[in-house]
């Protein structure tokens, strides 16, 4: 075989080199993005209502992603008999949006500018948070991209309207998204247990087009049943809160909630939506690495993103 980095004399072990996402090239100039995927960090956690620390999420996920980057020409999956993310998929890391401490609106505006730059370049935006409020500027950036449907994987509904004057915290993003006329609906998976959203909030969410399923409901429906509930032909923006997973495998987050998803439950849904839908944007949020000395949470986040990107571009090549 050819195309492996070690054939050119570089072994490229995970702990060697600079920790860009997947050890992919770094592009500092946002006006010169030439890629299929552009990864941006959004190290913002001023929207948290409990434990902070997700500002360190992008750095931790990038470092964890090197575990899957040995310089191979793609990643062979023996179950699917397929090589994912070969040299034909161009991925760049554009660094982080500039965060101004204590200034939510300026920080969010900088995140939005980064996503707009990625979209202008024709690349798929992948944003690593940060708390879930970073989804608000991400969705704003799609105002000229046509209709989108949001797939949310999360423990919490995040549909608070205003609480003590706060409209742009990490409990608000799905409400802000639902208010956009280009957001056609939301499919929320994993919502469970004691919630930050009131009963009235659930009613408002359903009235505004939110289809809400708990982990147990997802398991009862099965993967195919869940996929059938997502509108056919919808262009999907996927937002993944790491607390959608069970804290037994993802303890490194600010608001853990027991009873969450396990790895393959989410992976099979992501593989299904990549096959059936156009994926137009991704964010993965709420990794707070200091709460997980094992680093398993960051590794899980990196593994989910890399697998999902593999599914997306393999599906595109088959169409």
mmCIF file of C-alpha atoms in Angstrom:
data_model
loop_
_atom_site.group_PDB
_atom_site.id
_atom_site.type_symbol
_atom_site.label_atom_id
_atom_site.label_comp_id
_atom_site.label_asym_id
_atom_site.label_seq_id
_atom_site.Cartn_x
_atom_site.Cartn_y
_atom_site.Cartn_z
ATOM 1 C CA UNK A 1 0.000 0.000 0.000
ATOM 2 C CA UNK A 2 1.068 3.610 -0.427
ATOM 3 C CA UNK A 3 0.189 6.901 1.137
ATOM 4 C CA UNK A 4 1.326 6.120 4.670
ATOM 5 C CA UNK A 5 3.433 8.786 6.345
ATOM 6 C CA UNK A 6 5.920 6.235 7.640
ATOM 7 C CA UNK A 7 6.819 5.260 4.066
ATOM 8 C CA UNK A 8 8.373 8.708 3.734
ATOM 9 C CA UNK A 9 10.466 8.167 6.830
ATOM 10 C CA UNK A 10 8.066 9.600 9.443
ATOM 11 C CA UNK A 11 6.512 7.316 12.027
ATOM 12 C CA UNK A 12 4.337 10.174 13.360
ATOM 13 C CA UNK A 13 3.432 8.653 16.721
ATOM 14 C CA UNK A 14 0.532 10.274 18.619
ATOM 15 C CA UNK A 15 2.717 12.055 21.182
ATOM 16 C CA UNK A 16 4.947 13.638 18.506
ATOM 17 C CA UNK A 17 4.324 16.963 16.839
ATOM 18 C CA UNK A 18 1.758 19.727 17.228
ATOM 19 C CA UNK A 19 -1.749 18.832 18.400
ATOM 20 C CA UNK A 20 -3.920 20.113 15.611
ATOM 21 C CA UNK A 21 -7.126 18.128 15.181
ATOM 22 C CA UNK A 22 -6.128 14.734 13.814
ATOM 23 C CA UNK A 23 -2.657 16.219 13.127
ATOM 24 C CA UNK A 24 -4.157 17.866 10.081
ATOM 25 C CA UNK A 25 -2.688 21.067 8.605
ATOM 26 C CA UNK A 26 -3.180 24.336 10.452
ATOM 27 C CA UNK A 27 -4.642 27.231 8.500
ATOM 28 C CA UNK A 28 -4.359 30.504 10.393
ATOM 29 C CA UNK A 29 -5.692 32.650 7.552
ATOM 30 C CA UNK A 30 -9.466 32.259 7.503
ATOM 31 C CA UNK A 31 -9.658 33.854 4.050
ATOM 32 C CA UNK A 32 -7.580 31.012 2.575
ATOM 33 C CA UNK A 33 -9.439 27.910 3.744
ATOM 34 C CA UNK A 34 -9.228 25.210 1.067
ATOM 35 C CA UNK A 35 -10.654 22.037 2.530
ATOM 36 C CA UNK A 36 -13.612 19.708 2.772
ATOM 37 C CA UNK A 37 -13.681 20.074 6.577
ATOM 38 C CA UNK A 38 -12.519 22.955 8.735
ATOM 39 C CA UNK A 39 -12.236 22.404 12.485
ATOM 40 C CA UNK A 40 -12.462 25.389 14.826
ATOM 41 C CA UNK A 41 -12.210 25.578 18.591
ATOM 42 C CA UNK A 42 -14.662 27.691 20.578
ATOM 43 C CA UNK A 43 -13.078 27.754 24.065
ATOM 44 C CA UNK A 44 -15.918 29.657 25.720
ATOM 45 C CA UNK A 45 -17.570 28.560 28.975
ATOM 46 C CA UNK A 46 -19.052 31.729 30.463
ATOM 47 C CA UNK A 47 -22.538 30.366 29.785
ATOM 48 C CA UNK A 48 -22.287 27.553 32.331
ATOM 49 C CA UNK A 49 -24.710 27.320 35.238
ATOM 50 C CA UNK A 50 -22.762 24.768 37.290
ATOM 51 C CA UNK A 51 -19.167 23.624 36.761
ATOM 52 C CA UNK A 52 -16.972 25.610 34.377
ATOM 53 C CA UNK A 53 -13.961 24.182 32.541
ATOM 54 C CA UNK A 54 -15.222 23.532 29.001
ATOM 55 C CA UNK A 55 -12.969 26.351 27.781
ATOM 56 C CA UNK A 56 -10.245 23.705 27.835
ATOM 57 C CA UNK A 57 -12.321 21.292 25.749
ATOM 58 C CA UNK A 58 -10.938 22.177 22.296
ATOM 59 C CA UNK A 59 -7.352 21.734 23.439
ATOM 60 C CA UNK A 60 -8.114 18.399 25.121
ATOM 61 C CA UNK A 61 -10.074 17.018 22.153
ATOM 62 C CA UNK A 62 -7.340 18.033 19.740
ATOM 63 C CA UNK A 63 -4.712 16.287 21.849
ATOM 64 C CA UNK A 64 -6.918 13.200 22.169
ATOM 65 C CA UNK A 65 -7.449 13.141 18.402
ATOM 66 C CA UNK A 66 -3.752 12.428 17.895
ATOM 67 C CA UNK A 67 -4.406 8.945 19.272
ATOM 68 C CA UNK A 68 -6.135 8.166 15.957
ATOM 69 C CA UNK A 69 -3.490 9.767 13.739
ATOM 70 C CA UNK A 70 -0.588 7.440 13.120
ATOM 71 C CA UNK A 71 0.050 8.682 9.582
ATOM 72 C CA UNK A 72 -2.004 5.935 7.974
ATOM 73 C CA UNK A 73 -3.701 6.657 4.668
ATOM 74 C CA UNK A 74 -7.160 6.678 6.205
ATOM 75 C CA UNK A 75 -8.690 4.390 8.807
ATOM 76 C CA UNK A 76 -9.754 0.887 7.825
ATOM 77 C CA UNK A 77 -12.899 -0.446 9.521
ATOM 78 C CA UNK A 78 -13.098 -4.228 9.239
ATOM 79 C CA UNK A 79 -16.805 -4.323 10.191
ATOM 80 C CA UNK A 80 -17.761 -2.021 7.332
ATOM 81 C CA UNK A 81 -14.904 -3.233 5.098
ATOM 82 C CA UNK A 82 -14.211 0.382 4.315
ATOM 83 C CA UNK A 83 -11.351 2.860 4.656
ATOM 84 C CA UNK A 84 -12.575 6.141 6.110
ATOM 85 C CA UNK A 85 -10.987 9.596 5.816
ATOM 86 C CA UNK A 86 -8.472 8.773 3.160
ATOM 87 C CA UNK A 87 -6.225 11.318 1.486
ATOM 88 C CA UNK A 88 -9.133 12.449 -0.677
ATOM 89 C CA UNK A 89 -10.792 14.125 2.359
ATOM 90 C CA UNK A 90 -9.074 17.422 3.063
ATOM 91 C CA UNK A 91 -9.306 18.452 6.731
ATOM 92 C CA UNK A 92 -7.728 21.590 8.176
ATOM 93 C CA UNK A 93 -7.648 23.046 11.672
ATOM 94 C CA UNK A 94 -8.211 26.808 11.680
ATOM 95 C CA UNK A 95 -7.416 27.288 15.356
ATOM 96 C CA UNK A 96 -9.723 28.956 17.860
ATOM 97 C CA UNK A 97 -12.177 31.802 17.722
ATOM 98 C CA UNK A 98 -10.922 34.703 19.817
ATOM 99 C CA UNK A 99 -12.595 34.723 23.227
ATOM 100 C CA UNK A 100 -12.863 37.939 25.211
ATOM 101 C CA UNK A 101 -13.164 37.073 28.888
ATOM 102 C CA UNK A 102 -16.559 37.885 30.457
ATOM 103 C CA UNK A 103 -17.859 39.255 27.132
ATOM 104 C CA UNK A 104 -20.407 36.787 25.777
ATOM 105 C CA UNK A 105 -21.604 38.818 22.804
ATOM 106 C CA UNK A 106 -18.136 39.643 21.451
ATOM 107 C CA UNK A 107 -16.962 36.062 21.966
ATOM 108 C CA UNK A 108 -20.059 34.680 20.254
ATOM 109 C CA UNK A 109 -19.596 37.121 17.370
ATOM 110 C CA UNK A 110 -16.050 35.852 16.880
ATOM 111 C CA UNK A 111 -17.287 32.251 16.821
ATOM 112 C CA UNK A 112 -19.944 33.199 14.274
ATOM 113 C CA UNK A 113 -17.303 34.882 12.089
ATOM 114 C CA UNK A 114 -15.268 31.682 12.076
ATOM 115 C CA UNK A 115 -18.208 29.528 11.016
ATOM 116 C CA UNK A 116 -19.130 32.023 8.304
ATOM 117 C CA UNK A 117 -15.564 31.882 6.978
ATOM 118 C CA UNK A 118 -15.742 28.085 6.823
ATOM 119 C CA UNK A 119 -19.086 28.137 5.026
ATOM 120 C CA UNK A 120 -17.846 30.773 2.578
ATOM 121 C CA UNK A 121 -14.967 28.439 1.729
ATOM 122 C CA UNK A 122 -17.428 25.634 0.983
ATOM 123 C CA UNK A 123 -16.114 23.456 3.804
ATOM 124 C CA UNK A 124 -18.015 21.549 6.474
ATOM 125 C CA UNK A 125 -17.734 23.418 9.799
ATOM 126 C CA UNK A 126 -16.808 21.343 12.843
ATOM 127 C CA UNK A 127 -16.783 23.409 16.034
ATOM 128 C CA UNK A 128 -15.367 22.066 19.294
ATOM 129 C CA UNK A 129 -16.649 23.784 22.449
ATOM 130 C CA UNK A 130 -16.764 25.225 24.923
ATOM 131 C CA UNK A 131 -20.160 25.166 26.578
ATOM 132 C CA UNK A 132 -23.362 24.618 24.634
ATOM 133 C CA UNK A 133 -24.006 28.317 24.216
ATOM 134 C CA UNK A 134 -21.448 28.261 21.383
ATOM 135 C CA UNK A 135 -24.149 26.618 19.301
ATOM 136 C CA UNK A 136 -25.992 29.958 19.249
ATOM 137 C CA UNK A 137 -23.438 31.765 17.047
ATOM 138 C CA UNK A 138 -22.913 28.601 15.005
ATOM 139 C CA UNK A 139 -26.586 28.516 14.044
ATOM 140 C CA UNK A 140 -26.625 32.276 13.397
ATOM 141 C CA UNK A 141 -23.968 31.732 10.745
ATOM 142 C CA UNK A 142 -26.409 29.598 8.728
ATOM 143 C CA UNK A 143 -28.856 32.432 8.077
ATOM 144 C CA UNK A 144 -27.975 32.455 4.357
ATOM 145 C CA UNK A 145 -27.540 28.702 3.890
ATOM 146 C CA UNK A 146 -31.121 27.585 3.370
ATOM 147 C CA UNK A 147 -33.337 25.487 5.648
ATOM 148 C CA UNK A 148 -31.718 23.187 8.207
ATOM 149 C CA UNK A 149 -32.990 20.675 10.760
ATOM 150 C CA UNK A 150 -31.082 20.240 14.024
ATOM 151 C CA UNK A 151 -30.219 16.854 15.472
ATOM 152 C CA UNK A 152 -29.398 17.344 19.158
ATOM 153 C CA UNK A 153 -27.742 14.648 21.296
ATOM 154 C CA UNK A 154 -27.899 15.829 24.876
ATOM 155 C CA UNK A 155 -28.987 15.093 28.431
ATOM 156 C CA UNK A 156 -30.716 18.466 28.708
ATOM 157 C CA UNK A 157 -33.324 20.138 26.520
ATOM 158 C CA UNK A 158 -31.535 23.524 26.529
ATOM 159 C CA UNK A 159 -34.776 25.284 25.656
ATOM 160 C CA UNK A 160 -34.826 28.017 28.317
ATOM 161 C CA UNK A 161 -36.066 31.325 26.904
ATOM 162 C CA UNK A 162 -34.820 33.955 29.364
ATOM 163 C CA UNK A 163 -33.688 33.393 32.934
ATOM 164 C CA UNK A 164 -32.739 36.450 35.009
ATOM 165 C CA UNK A 165 -32.076 38.304 31.778
ATOM 166 C CA UNK A 166 -29.790 35.623 30.331
ATOM 167 C CA UNK A 167 -30.666 34.700 26.735
ATOM 168 C CA UNK A 168 -27.353 33.310 25.500
ATOM 169 C CA UNK A 169 -26.202 30.838 28.149
ATOM 170 C CA UNK A 170 -25.771 27.118 27.759
ATOM 171 C CA UNK A 171 -29.415 26.484 28.710
ATOM 172 C CA UNK A 172 -30.723 28.609 25.823
ATOM 173 C CA UNK A 173 -29.299 27.379 22.501
ATOM 174 C CA UNK A 174 -32.151 25.221 21.245
ATOM 175 C CA UNK A 175 -34.697 27.938 22.041
ATOM 176 C CA UNK A 176 -32.615 30.476 20.115
ATOM 177 C CA UNK A 177 -32.321 28.009 17.237
ATOM 178 C CA UNK A 178 -36.049 27.280 17.144
ATOM 179 C CA UNK A 179 -36.726 30.998 16.744
ATOM 180 C CA UNK A 180 -34.856 31.070 13.421
ATOM 181 C CA UNK A 181 -37.083 30.848 10.370
ATOM 182 C CA UNK A 182 -34.491 28.716 8.556
ATOM 183 C CA UNK A 183 -34.492 26.082 11.326
ATOM 184 C CA UNK A 184 -37.288 23.724 10.319
ATOM 185 C CA UNK A 185 -37.265 21.669 13.521
ATOM 186 C CA UNK A 186 -35.209 19.898 16.150
ATOM 187 C CA UNK A 187 -34.856 16.203 16.956
ATOM 188 C CA UNK A 188 -33.565 15.949 20.544
ATOM 189 C CA UNK A 189 -32.192 12.589 21.663
ATOM 190 C CA UNK A 190 -31.105 11.562 25.160
ATOM 191 C CA UNK A 191 -33.106 14.088 27.187
ATOM 192 C CA UNK A 192 -33.558 12.659 30.672
ATOM 193 C CA UNK A 193 -33.769 12.880 34.452
ATOM 194 C CA UNK A 194 -34.009 16.082 36.475
ATOM 195 C CA UNK A 195 -33.963 18.797 33.847
ATOM 196 C CA UNK A 196 -33.017 22.459 33.727
ATOM 197 C CA UNK A 197 -36.156 23.089 31.660
ATOM 198 C CA UNK A 198 -39.612 23.427 33.223
ATOM 199 C CA UNK A 199 -42.751 21.600 32.135
ATOM 200 C CA UNK A 200 -43.811 24.775 30.366
ATOM 201 C CA UNK A 201 -40.482 24.764 28.557
ATOM 202 C CA UNK A 202 -41.121 21.274 27.250
ATOM 203 C CA UNK A 203 -44.525 22.398 26.015
ATOM 204 C CA UNK A 204 -43.000 25.395 24.275
ATOM 205 C CA UNK A 205 -40.326 23.202 22.700
ATOM 206 C CA UNK A 206 -42.872 20.793 21.261
ATOM 207 C CA UNK A 207 -45.018 23.679 20.025
ATOM 208 C CA UNK A 208 -41.971 25.085 18.210
ATOM 209 C CA UNK A 209 -41.157 21.819 16.452
ATOM 210 C CA UNK A 210 -38.968 19.911 18.914
ATOM 211 C CA UNK A 211 -39.289 16.106 18.845
ATOM 212 C CA UNK A 212 -38.020 14.962 22.245
ATOM 213 C CA UNK A 213 -36.845 11.430 23.040
ATOM 214 C CA UNK A 214 -35.194 10.136 26.199
ATOM 215 C CA UNK A 215 -32.457 7.504 26.198
ATOM 216 C CA UNK A 216 -34.991 4.826 27.146
ATOM 217 C CA UNK A 217 -37.341 5.921 24.371
ATOM 218 C CA UNK A 218 -34.486 5.833 21.853
ATOM 219 C CA UNK A 219 -33.586 2.325 22.978
ATOM 220 C CA UNK A 220 -37.193 1.185 22.682
ATOM 221 C CA UNK A 221 -37.501 2.604 19.161
ATOM 222 C CA UNK A 222 -34.114 1.334 18.033
ATOM 223 C CA UNK A 223 -31.816 3.052 15.580
ATOM 224 C CA UNK A 224 -34.097 2.634 12.559
ATOM 225 C CA UNK A 225 -37.097 3.900 14.488
ATOM 226 C CA UNK A 226 -35.215 7.004 15.559
ATOM 227 C CA UNK A 227 -33.950 7.685 12.044
ATOM 228 C CA UNK A 228 -37.501 7.422 10.719
ATOM 229 C CA UNK A 229 -38.531 10.354 12.922
ATOM 230 C CA UNK A 230 -36.061 12.740 11.296
ATOM 231 C CA UNK A 231 -37.728 14.487 8.343
ATOM 232 C CA UNK A 232 -36.794 12.816 5.083
ATOM 233 C CA UNK A 233 -34.456 14.895 2.969
ATOM 234 C CA UNK A 234 -33.684 17.343 5.759
ATOM 235 C CA UNK A 235 -30.297 19.046 5.724
ATOM 236 C CA UNK A 236 -28.921 18.337 9.187
ATOM 237 C CA UNK A 237 -26.883 20.375 11.598
ATOM 238 C CA UNK A 238 -25.727 18.021 14.365
ATOM 239 C CA UNK A 239 -24.993 19.310 17.857
ATOM 240 C CA UNK A 240 -23.505 16.818 20.318
ATOM 241 C CA UNK A 241 -23.328 17.626 24.005
ATOM 242 C CA UNK A 242 -20.905 15.164 25.576
ATOM 243 C CA UNK A 243 -23.277 14.843 28.561
ATOM 244 C CA UNK A 244 -25.619 12.993 26.227
ATOM 245 C CA UNK A 245 -23.330 10.060 26.975
ATOM 246 C CA UNK A 246 -23.420 8.256 30.306
ATOM 247 C CA UNK A 247 -20.915 9.728 32.764
ATOM 248 C CA UNK A 248 -19.645 6.186 33.302
ATOM 249 C CA UNK A 249 -17.832 6.681 29.975
ATOM 250 C CA UNK A 250 -17.800 10.505 29.818
ATOM 251 C CA UNK A 251 -17.304 11.969 33.305
ATOM 252 C CA UNK A 252 -15.421 15.018 32.050
ATOM 253 C CA UNK A 253 -18.310 17.436 31.703
ATOM 254 C CA UNK A 254 -19.849 20.211 33.733
ATOM 255 C CA UNK A 255 -23.362 18.801 34.185
ATOM 256 C CA UNK A 256 -23.180 14.987 34.114
ATOM 257 C CA UNK A 257 -26.446 13.048 34.065
ATOM 258 C CA UNK A 258 -26.560 9.311 34.708
ATOM 259 C CA UNK A 259 -28.421 6.980 32.386
ATOM 260 C CA UNK A 260 -26.952 8.377 29.173
ATOM 261 C CA UNK A 261 -26.044 6.810 25.870
ATOM 262 C CA UNK A 262 -23.231 4.353 25.329
ATOM 263 C CA UNK A 263 -20.827 4.738 22.452
ATOM 264 C CA UNK A 264 -22.326 2.500 19.793
ATOM 265 C CA UNK A 265 -25.861 3.763 20.362
ATOM 266 C CA UNK A 266 -24.787 7.217 19.250
ATOM 267 C CA UNK A 267 -22.381 5.980 16.585
ATOM 268 C CA UNK A 268 -25.070 3.961 14.808
ATOM 269 C CA UNK A 269 -27.430 6.944 14.747
ATOM 270 C CA UNK A 270 -24.677 9.161 13.354
ATOM 271 C CA UNK A 271 -23.844 6.595 10.698
ATOM 272 C CA UNK A 272 -27.520 6.436 9.771
ATOM 273 C CA UNK A 273 -27.972 10.190 9.419
ATOM 274 C CA UNK A 274 -24.736 10.466 7.429
ATOM 275 C CA UNK A 275 -26.140 7.890 5.013
ATOM 276 C CA UNK A 276 -29.622 9.391 4.758
ATOM 277 C CA UNK A 277 -29.040 13.149 5.031
ATOM 278 C CA UNK A 278 -26.760 15.966 3.985
ATOM 279 C CA UNK A 279 -24.780 17.004 7.059
ATOM 280 C CA UNK A 280 -24.138 20.756 6.890
ATOM 281 C CA UNK A 281 -22.493 21.456 10.248
ATOM 282 C CA UNK A 282 -21.348 19.866 13.500
ATOM 283 C CA UNK A 283 -20.525 21.050 16.960
ATOM 284 C CA UNK A 284 -19.396 18.980 19.925
ATOM 285 C CA UNK A 285 -19.544 20.735 23.261
ATOM 286 C CA UNK A 286 -19.217 20.569 27.059
ATOM 287 C CA UNK A 287 -16.016 18.526 27.304
ATOM 288 C CA UNK A 288 -14.461 19.772 30.554
ATOM 289 C CA UNK A 289 -11.253 17.737 30.804
ATOM 290 C CA UNK A 290 -10.260 18.630 34.359
ATOM 291 C CA UNK A 291 -13.095 16.469 35.712
ATOM 292 C CA UNK A 292 -11.692 13.366 34.003
ATOM 293 C CA UNK A 293 -8.087 12.526 34.891
ATOM 294 C CA UNK A 294 -8.291 9.436 32.674
ATOM 295 C CA UNK A 295 -8.822 11.628 29.567
ATOM 296 C CA UNK A 296 -11.464 9.149 28.397
ATOM 297 C CA UNK A 297 -14.035 11.882 27.782
ATOM 298 C CA UNK A 298 -11.803 13.793 25.386
ATOM 299 C CA UNK A 299 -10.828 10.555 23.639
ATOM 300 C CA UNK A 300 -14.507 9.683 23.242
ATOM 301 C CA UNK A 301 -15.210 13.125 21.768
ATOM 302 C CA UNK A 302 -12.362 12.855 19.275
ATOM 303 C CA UNK A 303 -13.357 9.321 18.310
ATOM 304 C CA UNK A 304 -16.984 10.324 17.746
ATOM 305 C CA UNK A 305 -16.002 13.275 15.553
ATOM 306 C CA UNK A 306 -13.510 11.339 13.456
ATOM 307 C CA UNK A 307 -15.892 8.443 12.932
ATOM 308 C CA UNK A 308 -18.760 10.779 12.066
ATOM 309 C CA UNK A 309 -16.618 12.617 9.518
ATOM 310 C CA UNK A 310 -15.626 9.270 8.044
ATOM 311 C CA UNK A 311 -19.278 8.283 7.687
ATOM 312 C CA UNK A 312 -20.199 11.614 6.105
ATOM 313 C CA UNK A 313 -17.579 11.576 3.386
ATOM 314 C CA UNK A 314 -17.962 7.878 2.652
ATOM 315 C CA UNK A 315 -21.706 8.456 2.173
ATOM 316 C CA UNK A 316 -20.996 11.413 -0.110
ATOM 317 C CA UNK A 317 -18.710 9.272 -2.252
ATOM 318 C CA UNK A 318 -21.485 6.679 -2.678
ATOM 319 C CA UNK A 319 -24.133 9.107 -3.890
#
